[in-house]
CSV table of C-alpha atoms in Angstrom, one decimal:
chain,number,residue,atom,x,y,z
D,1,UNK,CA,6.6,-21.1,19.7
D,2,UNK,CA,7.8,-18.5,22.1
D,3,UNK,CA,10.6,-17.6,19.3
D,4,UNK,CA,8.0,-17.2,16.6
D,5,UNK,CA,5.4,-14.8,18.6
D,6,UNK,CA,8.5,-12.1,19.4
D,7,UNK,CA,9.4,-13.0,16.2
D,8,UNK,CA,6.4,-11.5,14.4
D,9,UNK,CA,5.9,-9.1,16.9
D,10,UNK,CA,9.1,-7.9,16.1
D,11,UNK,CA,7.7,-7.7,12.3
D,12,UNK,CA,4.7,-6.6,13.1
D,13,UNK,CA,5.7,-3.3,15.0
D,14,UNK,CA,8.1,-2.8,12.1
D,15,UNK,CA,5.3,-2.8,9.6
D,16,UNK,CA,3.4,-0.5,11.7
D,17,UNK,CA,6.3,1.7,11.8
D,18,UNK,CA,6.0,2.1,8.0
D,19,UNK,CA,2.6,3.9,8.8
D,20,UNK,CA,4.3,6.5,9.8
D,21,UNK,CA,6.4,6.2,7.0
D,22,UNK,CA,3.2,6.3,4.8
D,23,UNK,CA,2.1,9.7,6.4
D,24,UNK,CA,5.6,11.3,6.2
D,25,UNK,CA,5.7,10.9,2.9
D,26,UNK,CA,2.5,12.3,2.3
D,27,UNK,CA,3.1,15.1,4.6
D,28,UNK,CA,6.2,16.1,2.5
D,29,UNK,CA,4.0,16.1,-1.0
D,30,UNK,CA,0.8,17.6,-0.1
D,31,UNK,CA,0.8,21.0,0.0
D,32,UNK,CA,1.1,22.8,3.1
D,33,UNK,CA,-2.5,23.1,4.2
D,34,UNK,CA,-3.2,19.6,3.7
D,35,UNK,CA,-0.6,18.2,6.0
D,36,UNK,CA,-2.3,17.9,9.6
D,37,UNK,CA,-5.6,16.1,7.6
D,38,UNK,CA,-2.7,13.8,5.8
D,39,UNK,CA,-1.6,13.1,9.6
D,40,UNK,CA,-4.6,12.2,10.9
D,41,UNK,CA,-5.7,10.4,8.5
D,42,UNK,CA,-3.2,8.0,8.2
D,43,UNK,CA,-3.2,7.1,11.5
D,44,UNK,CA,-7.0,7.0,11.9
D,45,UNK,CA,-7.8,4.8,8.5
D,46,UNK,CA,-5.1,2.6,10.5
D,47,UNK,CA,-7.6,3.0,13.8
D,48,UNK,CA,-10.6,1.6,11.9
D,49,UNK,CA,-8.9,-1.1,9.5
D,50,UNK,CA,-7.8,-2.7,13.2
D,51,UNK,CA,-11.2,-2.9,14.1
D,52,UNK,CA,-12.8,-3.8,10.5
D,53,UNK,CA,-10.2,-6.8,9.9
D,54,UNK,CA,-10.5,-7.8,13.7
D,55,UNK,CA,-14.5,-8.1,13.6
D,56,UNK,CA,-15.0,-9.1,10.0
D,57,UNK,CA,-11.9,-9.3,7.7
D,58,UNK,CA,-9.6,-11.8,9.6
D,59,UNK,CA,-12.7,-14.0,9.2
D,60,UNK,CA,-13.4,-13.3,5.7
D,61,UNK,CA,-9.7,-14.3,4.8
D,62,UNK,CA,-8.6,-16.9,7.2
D,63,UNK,CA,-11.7,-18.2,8.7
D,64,UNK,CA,-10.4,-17.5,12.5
D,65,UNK,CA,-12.5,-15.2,14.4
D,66,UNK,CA,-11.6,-14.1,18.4
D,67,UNK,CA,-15.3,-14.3,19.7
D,68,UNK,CA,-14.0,-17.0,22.5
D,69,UNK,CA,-12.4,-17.6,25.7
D,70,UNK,CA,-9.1,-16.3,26.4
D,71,UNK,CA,-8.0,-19.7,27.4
D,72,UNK,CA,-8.8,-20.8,23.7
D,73,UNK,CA,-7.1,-17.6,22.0
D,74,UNK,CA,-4.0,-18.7,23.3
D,75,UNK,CA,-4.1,-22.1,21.6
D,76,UNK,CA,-5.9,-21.4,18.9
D,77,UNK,CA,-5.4,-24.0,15.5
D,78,UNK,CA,-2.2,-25.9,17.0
D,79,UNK,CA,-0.5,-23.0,18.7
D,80,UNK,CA,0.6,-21.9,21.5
D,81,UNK,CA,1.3,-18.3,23.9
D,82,UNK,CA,-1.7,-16.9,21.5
D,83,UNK,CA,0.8,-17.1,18.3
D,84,UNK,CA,-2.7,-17.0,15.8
D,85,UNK,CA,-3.1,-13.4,17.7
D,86,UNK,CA,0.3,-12.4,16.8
D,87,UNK,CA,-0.6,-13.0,13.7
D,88,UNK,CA,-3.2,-11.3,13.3
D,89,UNK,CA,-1.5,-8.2,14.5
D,90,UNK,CA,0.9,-8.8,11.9
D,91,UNK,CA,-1.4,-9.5,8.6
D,92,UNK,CA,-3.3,-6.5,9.9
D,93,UNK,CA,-0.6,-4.0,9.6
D,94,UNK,CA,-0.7,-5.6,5.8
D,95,UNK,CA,-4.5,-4.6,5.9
D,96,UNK,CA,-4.1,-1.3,6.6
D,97,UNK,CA,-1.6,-0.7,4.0
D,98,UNK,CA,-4.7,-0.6,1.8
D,99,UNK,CA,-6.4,2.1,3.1
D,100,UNK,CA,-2.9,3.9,3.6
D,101,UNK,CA,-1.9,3.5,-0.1
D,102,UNK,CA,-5.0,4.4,-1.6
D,103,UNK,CA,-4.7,7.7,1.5
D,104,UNK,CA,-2.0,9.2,-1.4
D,105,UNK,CA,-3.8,9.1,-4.5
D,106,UNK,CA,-6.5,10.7,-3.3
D,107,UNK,CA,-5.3,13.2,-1.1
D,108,UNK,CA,-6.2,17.5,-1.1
D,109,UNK,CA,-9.5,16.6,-1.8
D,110,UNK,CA,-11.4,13.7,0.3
D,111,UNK,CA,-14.0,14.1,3.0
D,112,UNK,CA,-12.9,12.4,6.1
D,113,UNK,CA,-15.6,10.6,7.5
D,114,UNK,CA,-16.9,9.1,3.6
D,115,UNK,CA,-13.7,8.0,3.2
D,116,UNK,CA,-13.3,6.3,6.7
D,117,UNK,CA,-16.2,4.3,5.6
D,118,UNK,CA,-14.6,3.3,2.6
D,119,UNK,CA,-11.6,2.2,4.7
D,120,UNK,CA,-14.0,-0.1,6.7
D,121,UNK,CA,-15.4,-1.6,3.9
D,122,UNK,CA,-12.2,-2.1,1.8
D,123,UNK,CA,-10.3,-3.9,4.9
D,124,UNK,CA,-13.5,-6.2,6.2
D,125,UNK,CA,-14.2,-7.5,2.7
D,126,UNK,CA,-12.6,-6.5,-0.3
D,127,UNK,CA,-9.0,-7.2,0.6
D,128,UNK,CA,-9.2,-10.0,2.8
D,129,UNK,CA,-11.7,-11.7,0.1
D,130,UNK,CA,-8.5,-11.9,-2.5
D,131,UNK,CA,-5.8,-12.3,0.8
D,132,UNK,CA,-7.9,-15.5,1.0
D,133,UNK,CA,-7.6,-16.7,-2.2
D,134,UNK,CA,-3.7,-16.7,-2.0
D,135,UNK,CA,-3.0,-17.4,1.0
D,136,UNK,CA,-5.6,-18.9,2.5
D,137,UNK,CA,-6.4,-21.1,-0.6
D,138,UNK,CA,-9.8,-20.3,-0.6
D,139,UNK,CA,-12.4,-21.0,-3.0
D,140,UNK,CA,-10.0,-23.5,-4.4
D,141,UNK,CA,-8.3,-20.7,-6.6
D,142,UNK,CA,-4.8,-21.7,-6.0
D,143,UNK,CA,-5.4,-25.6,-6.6
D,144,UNK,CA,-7.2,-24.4,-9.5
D,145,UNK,CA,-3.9,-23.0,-10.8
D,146,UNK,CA,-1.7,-25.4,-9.9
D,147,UNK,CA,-3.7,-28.1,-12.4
D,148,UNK,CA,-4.2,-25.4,-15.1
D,149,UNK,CA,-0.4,-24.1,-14.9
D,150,UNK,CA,1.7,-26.8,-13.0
D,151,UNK,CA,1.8,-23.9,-9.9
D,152,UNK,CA,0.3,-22.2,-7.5
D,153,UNK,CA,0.7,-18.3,-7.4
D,154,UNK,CA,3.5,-17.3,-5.3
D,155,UNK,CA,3.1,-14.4,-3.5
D,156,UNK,CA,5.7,-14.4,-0.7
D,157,UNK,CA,4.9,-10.8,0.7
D,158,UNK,CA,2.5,-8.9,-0.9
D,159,UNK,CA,3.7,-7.2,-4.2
D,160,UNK,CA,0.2,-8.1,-5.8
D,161,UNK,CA,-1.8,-9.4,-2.6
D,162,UNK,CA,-0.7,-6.0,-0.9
D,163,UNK,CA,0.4,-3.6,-3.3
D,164,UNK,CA,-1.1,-4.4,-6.2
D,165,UNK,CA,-4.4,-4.2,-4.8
D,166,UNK,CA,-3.9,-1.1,-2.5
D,167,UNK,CA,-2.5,0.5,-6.1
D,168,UNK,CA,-5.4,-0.6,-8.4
D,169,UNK,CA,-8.1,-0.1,-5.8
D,170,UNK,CA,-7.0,3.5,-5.4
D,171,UNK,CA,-7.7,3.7,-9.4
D,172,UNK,CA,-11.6,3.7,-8.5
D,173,UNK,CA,-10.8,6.4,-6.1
D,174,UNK,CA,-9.0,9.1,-7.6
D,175,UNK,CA,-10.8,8.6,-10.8
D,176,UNK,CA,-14.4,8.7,-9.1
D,177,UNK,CA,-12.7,11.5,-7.2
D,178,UNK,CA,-11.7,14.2,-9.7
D,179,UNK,CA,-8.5,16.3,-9.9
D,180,UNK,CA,-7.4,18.8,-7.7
D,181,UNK,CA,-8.7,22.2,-8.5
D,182,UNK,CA,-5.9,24.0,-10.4
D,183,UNK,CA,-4.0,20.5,-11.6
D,184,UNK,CA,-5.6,20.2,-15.5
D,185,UNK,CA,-6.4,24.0,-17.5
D,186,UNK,CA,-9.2,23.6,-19.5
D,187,UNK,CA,-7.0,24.2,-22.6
D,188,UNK,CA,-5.4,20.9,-21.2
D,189,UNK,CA,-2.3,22.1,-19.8
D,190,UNK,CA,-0.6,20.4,-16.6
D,191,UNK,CA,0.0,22.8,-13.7
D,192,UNK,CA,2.6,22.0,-11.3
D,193,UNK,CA,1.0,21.9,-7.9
D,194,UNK,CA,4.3,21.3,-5.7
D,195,UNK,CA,5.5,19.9,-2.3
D,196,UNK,CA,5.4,21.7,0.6
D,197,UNK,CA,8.5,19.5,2.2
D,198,UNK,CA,11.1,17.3,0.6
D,199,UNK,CA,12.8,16.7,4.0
D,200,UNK,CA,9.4,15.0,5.3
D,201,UNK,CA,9.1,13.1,2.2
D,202,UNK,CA,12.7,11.9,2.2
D,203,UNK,CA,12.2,10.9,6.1
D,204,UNK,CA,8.3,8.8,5.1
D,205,UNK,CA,10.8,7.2,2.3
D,206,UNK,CA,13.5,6.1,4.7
D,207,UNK,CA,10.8,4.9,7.7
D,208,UNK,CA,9.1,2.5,5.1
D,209,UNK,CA,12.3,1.4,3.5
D,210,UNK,CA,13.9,-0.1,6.9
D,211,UNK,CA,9.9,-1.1,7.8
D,212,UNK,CA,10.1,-3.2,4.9
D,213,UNK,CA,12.9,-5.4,5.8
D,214,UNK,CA,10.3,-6.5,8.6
D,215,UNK,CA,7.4,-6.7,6.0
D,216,UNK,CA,9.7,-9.0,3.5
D,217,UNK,CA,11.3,-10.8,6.0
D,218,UNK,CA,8.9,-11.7,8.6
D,219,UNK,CA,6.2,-13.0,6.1
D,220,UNK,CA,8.2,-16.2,6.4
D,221,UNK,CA,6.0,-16.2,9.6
D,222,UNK,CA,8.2,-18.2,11.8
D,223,UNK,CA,12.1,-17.3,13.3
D,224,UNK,CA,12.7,-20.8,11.7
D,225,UNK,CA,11.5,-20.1,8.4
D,226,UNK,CA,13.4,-16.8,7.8
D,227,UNK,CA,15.8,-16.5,5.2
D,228,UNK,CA,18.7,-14.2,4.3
D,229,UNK,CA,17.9,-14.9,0.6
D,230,UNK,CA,14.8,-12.3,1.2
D,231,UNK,CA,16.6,-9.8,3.2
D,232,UNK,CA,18.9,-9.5,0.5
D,233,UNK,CA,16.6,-9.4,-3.1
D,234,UNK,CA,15.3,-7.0,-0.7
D,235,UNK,CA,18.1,-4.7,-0.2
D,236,UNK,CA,18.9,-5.4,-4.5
D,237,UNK,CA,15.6,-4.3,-5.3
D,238,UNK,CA,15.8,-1.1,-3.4
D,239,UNK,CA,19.1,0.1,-4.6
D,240,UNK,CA,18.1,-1.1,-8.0
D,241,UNK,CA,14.9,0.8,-7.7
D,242,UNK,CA,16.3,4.0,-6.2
D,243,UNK,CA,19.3,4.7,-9.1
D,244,UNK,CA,16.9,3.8,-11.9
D,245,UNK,CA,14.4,6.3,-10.8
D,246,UNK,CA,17.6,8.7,-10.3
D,247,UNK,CA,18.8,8.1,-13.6
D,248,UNK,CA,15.1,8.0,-15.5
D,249,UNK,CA,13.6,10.9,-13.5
D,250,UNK,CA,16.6,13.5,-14.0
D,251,UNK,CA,18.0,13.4,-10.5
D,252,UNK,CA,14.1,14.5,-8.8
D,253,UNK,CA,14.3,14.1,-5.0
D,254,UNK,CA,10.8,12.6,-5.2
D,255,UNK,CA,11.4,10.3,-7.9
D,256,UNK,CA,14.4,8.8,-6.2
D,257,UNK,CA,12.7,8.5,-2.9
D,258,UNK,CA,10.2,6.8,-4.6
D,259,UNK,CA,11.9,4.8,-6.6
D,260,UNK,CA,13.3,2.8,-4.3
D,261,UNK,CA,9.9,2.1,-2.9
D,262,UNK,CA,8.9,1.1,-6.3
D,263,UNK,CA,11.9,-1.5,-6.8
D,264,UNK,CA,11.1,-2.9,-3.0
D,265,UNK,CA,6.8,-3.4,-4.1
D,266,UNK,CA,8.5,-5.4,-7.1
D,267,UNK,CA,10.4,-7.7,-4.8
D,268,UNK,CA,7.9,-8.7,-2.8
D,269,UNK,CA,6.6,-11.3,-4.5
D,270,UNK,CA,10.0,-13.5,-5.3
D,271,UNK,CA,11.3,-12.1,-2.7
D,272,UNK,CA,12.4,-15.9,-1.4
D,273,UNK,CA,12.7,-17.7,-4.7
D,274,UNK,CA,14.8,-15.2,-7.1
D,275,UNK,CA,18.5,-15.0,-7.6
D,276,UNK,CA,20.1,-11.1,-6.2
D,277,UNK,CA,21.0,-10.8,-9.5
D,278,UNK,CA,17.4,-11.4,-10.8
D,279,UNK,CA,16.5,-8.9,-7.4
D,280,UNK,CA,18.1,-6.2,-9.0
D,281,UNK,CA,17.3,-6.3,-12.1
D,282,UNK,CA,13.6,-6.6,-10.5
D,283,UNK,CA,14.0,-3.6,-9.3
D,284,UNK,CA,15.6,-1.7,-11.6
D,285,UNK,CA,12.5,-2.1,-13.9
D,286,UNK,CA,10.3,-1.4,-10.9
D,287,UNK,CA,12.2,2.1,-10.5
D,288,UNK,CA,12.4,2.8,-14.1
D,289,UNK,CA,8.9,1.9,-14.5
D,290,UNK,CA,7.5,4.1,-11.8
D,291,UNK,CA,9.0,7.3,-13.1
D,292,UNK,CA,7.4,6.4,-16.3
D,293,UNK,CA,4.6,5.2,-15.5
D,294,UNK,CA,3.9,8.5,-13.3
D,295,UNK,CA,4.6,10.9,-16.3
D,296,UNK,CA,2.2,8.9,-18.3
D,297,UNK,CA,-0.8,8.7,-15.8
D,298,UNK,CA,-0.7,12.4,-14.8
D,299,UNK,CA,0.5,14.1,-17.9
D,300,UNK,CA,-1.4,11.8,-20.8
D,301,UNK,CA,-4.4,10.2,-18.7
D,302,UNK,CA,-4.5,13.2,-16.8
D,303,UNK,CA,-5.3,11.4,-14.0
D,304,UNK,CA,-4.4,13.0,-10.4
D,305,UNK,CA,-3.0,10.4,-8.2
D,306,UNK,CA,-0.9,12.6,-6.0
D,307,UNK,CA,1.6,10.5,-4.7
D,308,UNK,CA,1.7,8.3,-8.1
D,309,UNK,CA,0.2,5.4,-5.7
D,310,UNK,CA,-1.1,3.8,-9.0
D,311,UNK,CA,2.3,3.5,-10.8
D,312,UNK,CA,3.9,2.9,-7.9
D,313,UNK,CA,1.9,0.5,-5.8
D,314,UNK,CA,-0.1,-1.2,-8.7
D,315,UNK,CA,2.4,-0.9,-11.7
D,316,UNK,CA,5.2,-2.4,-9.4
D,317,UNK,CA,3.4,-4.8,-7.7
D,318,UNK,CA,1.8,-6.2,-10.8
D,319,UNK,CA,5.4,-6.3,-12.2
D,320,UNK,CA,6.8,-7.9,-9.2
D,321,UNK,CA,4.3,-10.8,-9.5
D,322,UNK,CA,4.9,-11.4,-12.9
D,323,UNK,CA,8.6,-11.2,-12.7
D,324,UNK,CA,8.9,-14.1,-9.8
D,325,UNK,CA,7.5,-16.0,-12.6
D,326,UNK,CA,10.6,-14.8,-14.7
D,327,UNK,CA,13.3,-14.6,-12.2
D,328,UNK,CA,11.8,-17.3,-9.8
D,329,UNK,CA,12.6,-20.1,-12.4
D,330,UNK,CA,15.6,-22.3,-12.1
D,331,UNK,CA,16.6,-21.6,-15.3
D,332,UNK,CA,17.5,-17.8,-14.7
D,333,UNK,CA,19.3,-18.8,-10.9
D,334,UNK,CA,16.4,-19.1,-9.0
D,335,UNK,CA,14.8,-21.7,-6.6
D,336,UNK,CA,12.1,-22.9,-8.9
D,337,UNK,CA,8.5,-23.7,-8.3
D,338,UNK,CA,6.8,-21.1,-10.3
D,339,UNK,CA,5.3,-21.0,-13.7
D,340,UNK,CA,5.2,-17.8,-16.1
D,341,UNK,CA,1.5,-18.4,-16.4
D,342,UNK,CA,0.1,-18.7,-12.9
D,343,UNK,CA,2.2,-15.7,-12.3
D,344,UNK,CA,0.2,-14.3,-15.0
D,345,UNK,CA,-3.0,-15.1,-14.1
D,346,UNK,CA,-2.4,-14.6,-10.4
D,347,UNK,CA,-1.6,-11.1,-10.9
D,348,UNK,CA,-4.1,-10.2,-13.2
D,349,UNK,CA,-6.6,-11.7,-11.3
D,350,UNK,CA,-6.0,-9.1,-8.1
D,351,UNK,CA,-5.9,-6.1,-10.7
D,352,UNK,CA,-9.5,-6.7,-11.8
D,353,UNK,CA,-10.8,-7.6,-8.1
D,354,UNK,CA,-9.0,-4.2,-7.0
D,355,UNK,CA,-10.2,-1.9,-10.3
D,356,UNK,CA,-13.5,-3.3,-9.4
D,357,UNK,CA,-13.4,-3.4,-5.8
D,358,UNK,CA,-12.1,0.1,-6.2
D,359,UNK,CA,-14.9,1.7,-8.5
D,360,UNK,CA,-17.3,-0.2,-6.4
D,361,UNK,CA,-16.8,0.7,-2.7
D,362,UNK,CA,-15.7,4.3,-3.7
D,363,UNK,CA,-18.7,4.5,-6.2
D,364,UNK,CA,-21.6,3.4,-3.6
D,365,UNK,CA,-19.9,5.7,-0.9
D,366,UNK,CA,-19.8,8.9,-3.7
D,367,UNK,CA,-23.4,7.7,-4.2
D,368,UNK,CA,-24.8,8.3,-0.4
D,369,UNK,CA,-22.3,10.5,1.0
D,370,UNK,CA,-20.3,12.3,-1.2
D,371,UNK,CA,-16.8,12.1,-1.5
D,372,UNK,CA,-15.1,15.1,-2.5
D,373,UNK,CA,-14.6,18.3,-0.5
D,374,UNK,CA,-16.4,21.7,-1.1
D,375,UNK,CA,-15.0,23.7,-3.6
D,376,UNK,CA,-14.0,26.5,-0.5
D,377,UNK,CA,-13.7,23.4,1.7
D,378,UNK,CA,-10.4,22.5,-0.8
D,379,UNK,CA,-9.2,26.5,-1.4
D,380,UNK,CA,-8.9,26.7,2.2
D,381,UNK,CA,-7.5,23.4,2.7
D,382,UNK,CA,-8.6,20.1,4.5
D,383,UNK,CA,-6.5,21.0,7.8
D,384,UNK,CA,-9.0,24.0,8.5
D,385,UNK,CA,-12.3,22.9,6.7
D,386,UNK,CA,-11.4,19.4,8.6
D,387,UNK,CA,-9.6,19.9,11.7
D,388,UNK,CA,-9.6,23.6,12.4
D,389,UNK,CA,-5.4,24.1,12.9
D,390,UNK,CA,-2.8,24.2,10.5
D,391,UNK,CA,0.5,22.3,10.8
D,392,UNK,CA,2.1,25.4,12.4
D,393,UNK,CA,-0.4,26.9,14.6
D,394,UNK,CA,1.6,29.3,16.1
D,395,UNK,CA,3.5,30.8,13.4
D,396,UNK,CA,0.6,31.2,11.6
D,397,UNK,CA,-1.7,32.8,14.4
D,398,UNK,CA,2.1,35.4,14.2
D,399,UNK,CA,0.9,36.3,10.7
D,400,UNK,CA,-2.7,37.0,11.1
């Protein structure tokens, strides 16, 4: 047991290292005077999703709470060396992804403090209510599948559990949102609103691709129960992702960057059960699919998800649990136990809990607080109006 708690200690401070890779990546799209509030909130929706999933959502999903002794921590369910807290450090840097995926759709334009209570509410109840369900078995959803569609629904890391959800929740939110002034004319034209830093986005790219090799990984939850197998779909999916979106998206740095993030959301799910072949090919669609998928939402829906968190997050992760329903079966090289249709099902069920989840929380909080800067509050830019300094202080005060 000793093994297993550095193990996912290990994992979890690599997933917690992808939070910074969130906020890079953020930094490097939003425009320059929205790049300190991009910072800090990042790292603060990370602040209260610890205490929200610690105090309620832990609870909600697993039925383990930490109101006791510190004698009984440490041996909490059969463990040992206080392995249950270990893991709970690790599913809660899964938590917070949620708030930190949705934190890129709806970026430029959201008050702080409304949408810290969002974060609360999303990472006590919403999220851990469907984390549950699949991984905790709850409600008897998953033996319900398994005598409707001879399987359970495999999700081995997250691409619906996590990313689906984090992607489809954020639907609620930038749609209850609004577009950033300046994105839409009113004759209907798209106006480019571009990044202040492709360097910062290619660096939030590259934290959460190495992060995620501790996200696939280490979901086996034990140093015993890890496989090469996942580390290397994972590695497929990426590369498959990234020259897709290359090819698809016309050689655009933030298409590429992004694509290989698309191709490793896809993965997650059959991460353990697919063939590298089947990886690949995974995440080839993944990156193709997010480049699309992108175009489509902003320039046709004219929808302004900023980062593309829906196409990316929800369209790949709703792809990637689908496909280990594909690619998972023994027919196509893979390790079997899967059907098509629980894949199905599974997946579709997290997509409406998230859309509805999503237009819920973000509705109720529009509702009583308000969501959505002042009009001077987003001209000026959310570093100022929020936070009162820009990214570069100095050089700036040098120009007044």
């Amino acid at each position: 047991m000793n093994t297993d708690v550095f193990f996912l200690t290990m994992g979890a401070a690599m997933v917690l290292a992808m939070h910074a890779g969130f906020a890079f990546l953020e930094v490097g799209t939003v425009r320059k005077k929205n790049q300190v509030n991009a910072l800090v909130r990042v790292i603060t929706d990370f602040g209260f999703s610890t205490v929200a999933y610690f105090f309620v959502g832990f609870a909600v999903a697993y039925g383990i709470n930490f109101f006791a002794p510190v004698a009984e921590l440490n041996v909490l369910g059969d463990a040992t060396n206080g392995y249950k807290m270990v893991h709970f450090f690790f599913l809660l840097t899964f938590a917070a992804a949620i708030p930190a995926i949705i934190s890129g759709g709806i970026t430029e334009r959201v008050k702080f403090w409304p949408n810290a209570m969002a974060t609360v509410l999303l990472v006590a109840i919403i999220y851990p209510f469907f984390e549950g369900m699949i991984w905790n078995g709850n409600f008897g959803y998953q033996a319900w599948l398994e005598a409707s569609f001879g399987a359970s629904f495999h999700d081995f890391a997250g691409s619906v559990v996590v990313h689906g959800m984090g992607g489809f929740l954020a639907l609620g939110a930038v749609v209850l949102l609004g577009a950033r002034k300046g994105r839409y004319t009113r004759s209907g034209r798209v106006q480019a609103i571009l990044p202040s830093n492709i360097p910062f986005l290619a660096l939030g790219s590259w934290i959460l691709c190495v992060g995620w090799f501790g996200f696939n990984v280490m979901s086996a939850g034990t140093a015993e129960g890890a496989s090469g197998l996942v580390a290397m779909n994972s590695l497929l999916a990426m590369v498959g992702g990234l020259i897709a979106a290359l090819i698809a998206g016309k050689n655009d740095p933030g298409f590429v960057h992004n694509g290989a993030l698309a191709g490793l959301v896809a993965i997650c799910a059959g991460s353990d059960i697919v063939h590298p072949i089947g990886a690949l090919v995974i995440g080839i669609v993944g990156g193709a699919g997010f480049v699309i998928g992108f175009q489509f939402i902003q320039n046709k829906l004219k929808i302004d998800d900023v980062l593309g968190v829906i196409p990316l997050h929800g369209g790949a992760g709703l792809w990637g649990g689908i496909a280990a329903g594909i690619f998972g079966s023994t027919a196509l090289g893979g390790a079997g136990g899967v059907t098509f249709m629980a894949q199905l099902v599974g997946t579709l069920t997290g997509v409406a809990i998230a859309v509805a989840g999503g237009f819920i929380v973000y509705g109720l909080v529009k509702a009583t607080m308000g969501i959505r800067l002042s009009e001077e509050d987003e001209y000026m830019g959310a570093d100022l109006a929020i936070h009162n300094i820009s990214a570069n202080p100095e050089q700036d005060m040098a120009n007044h």
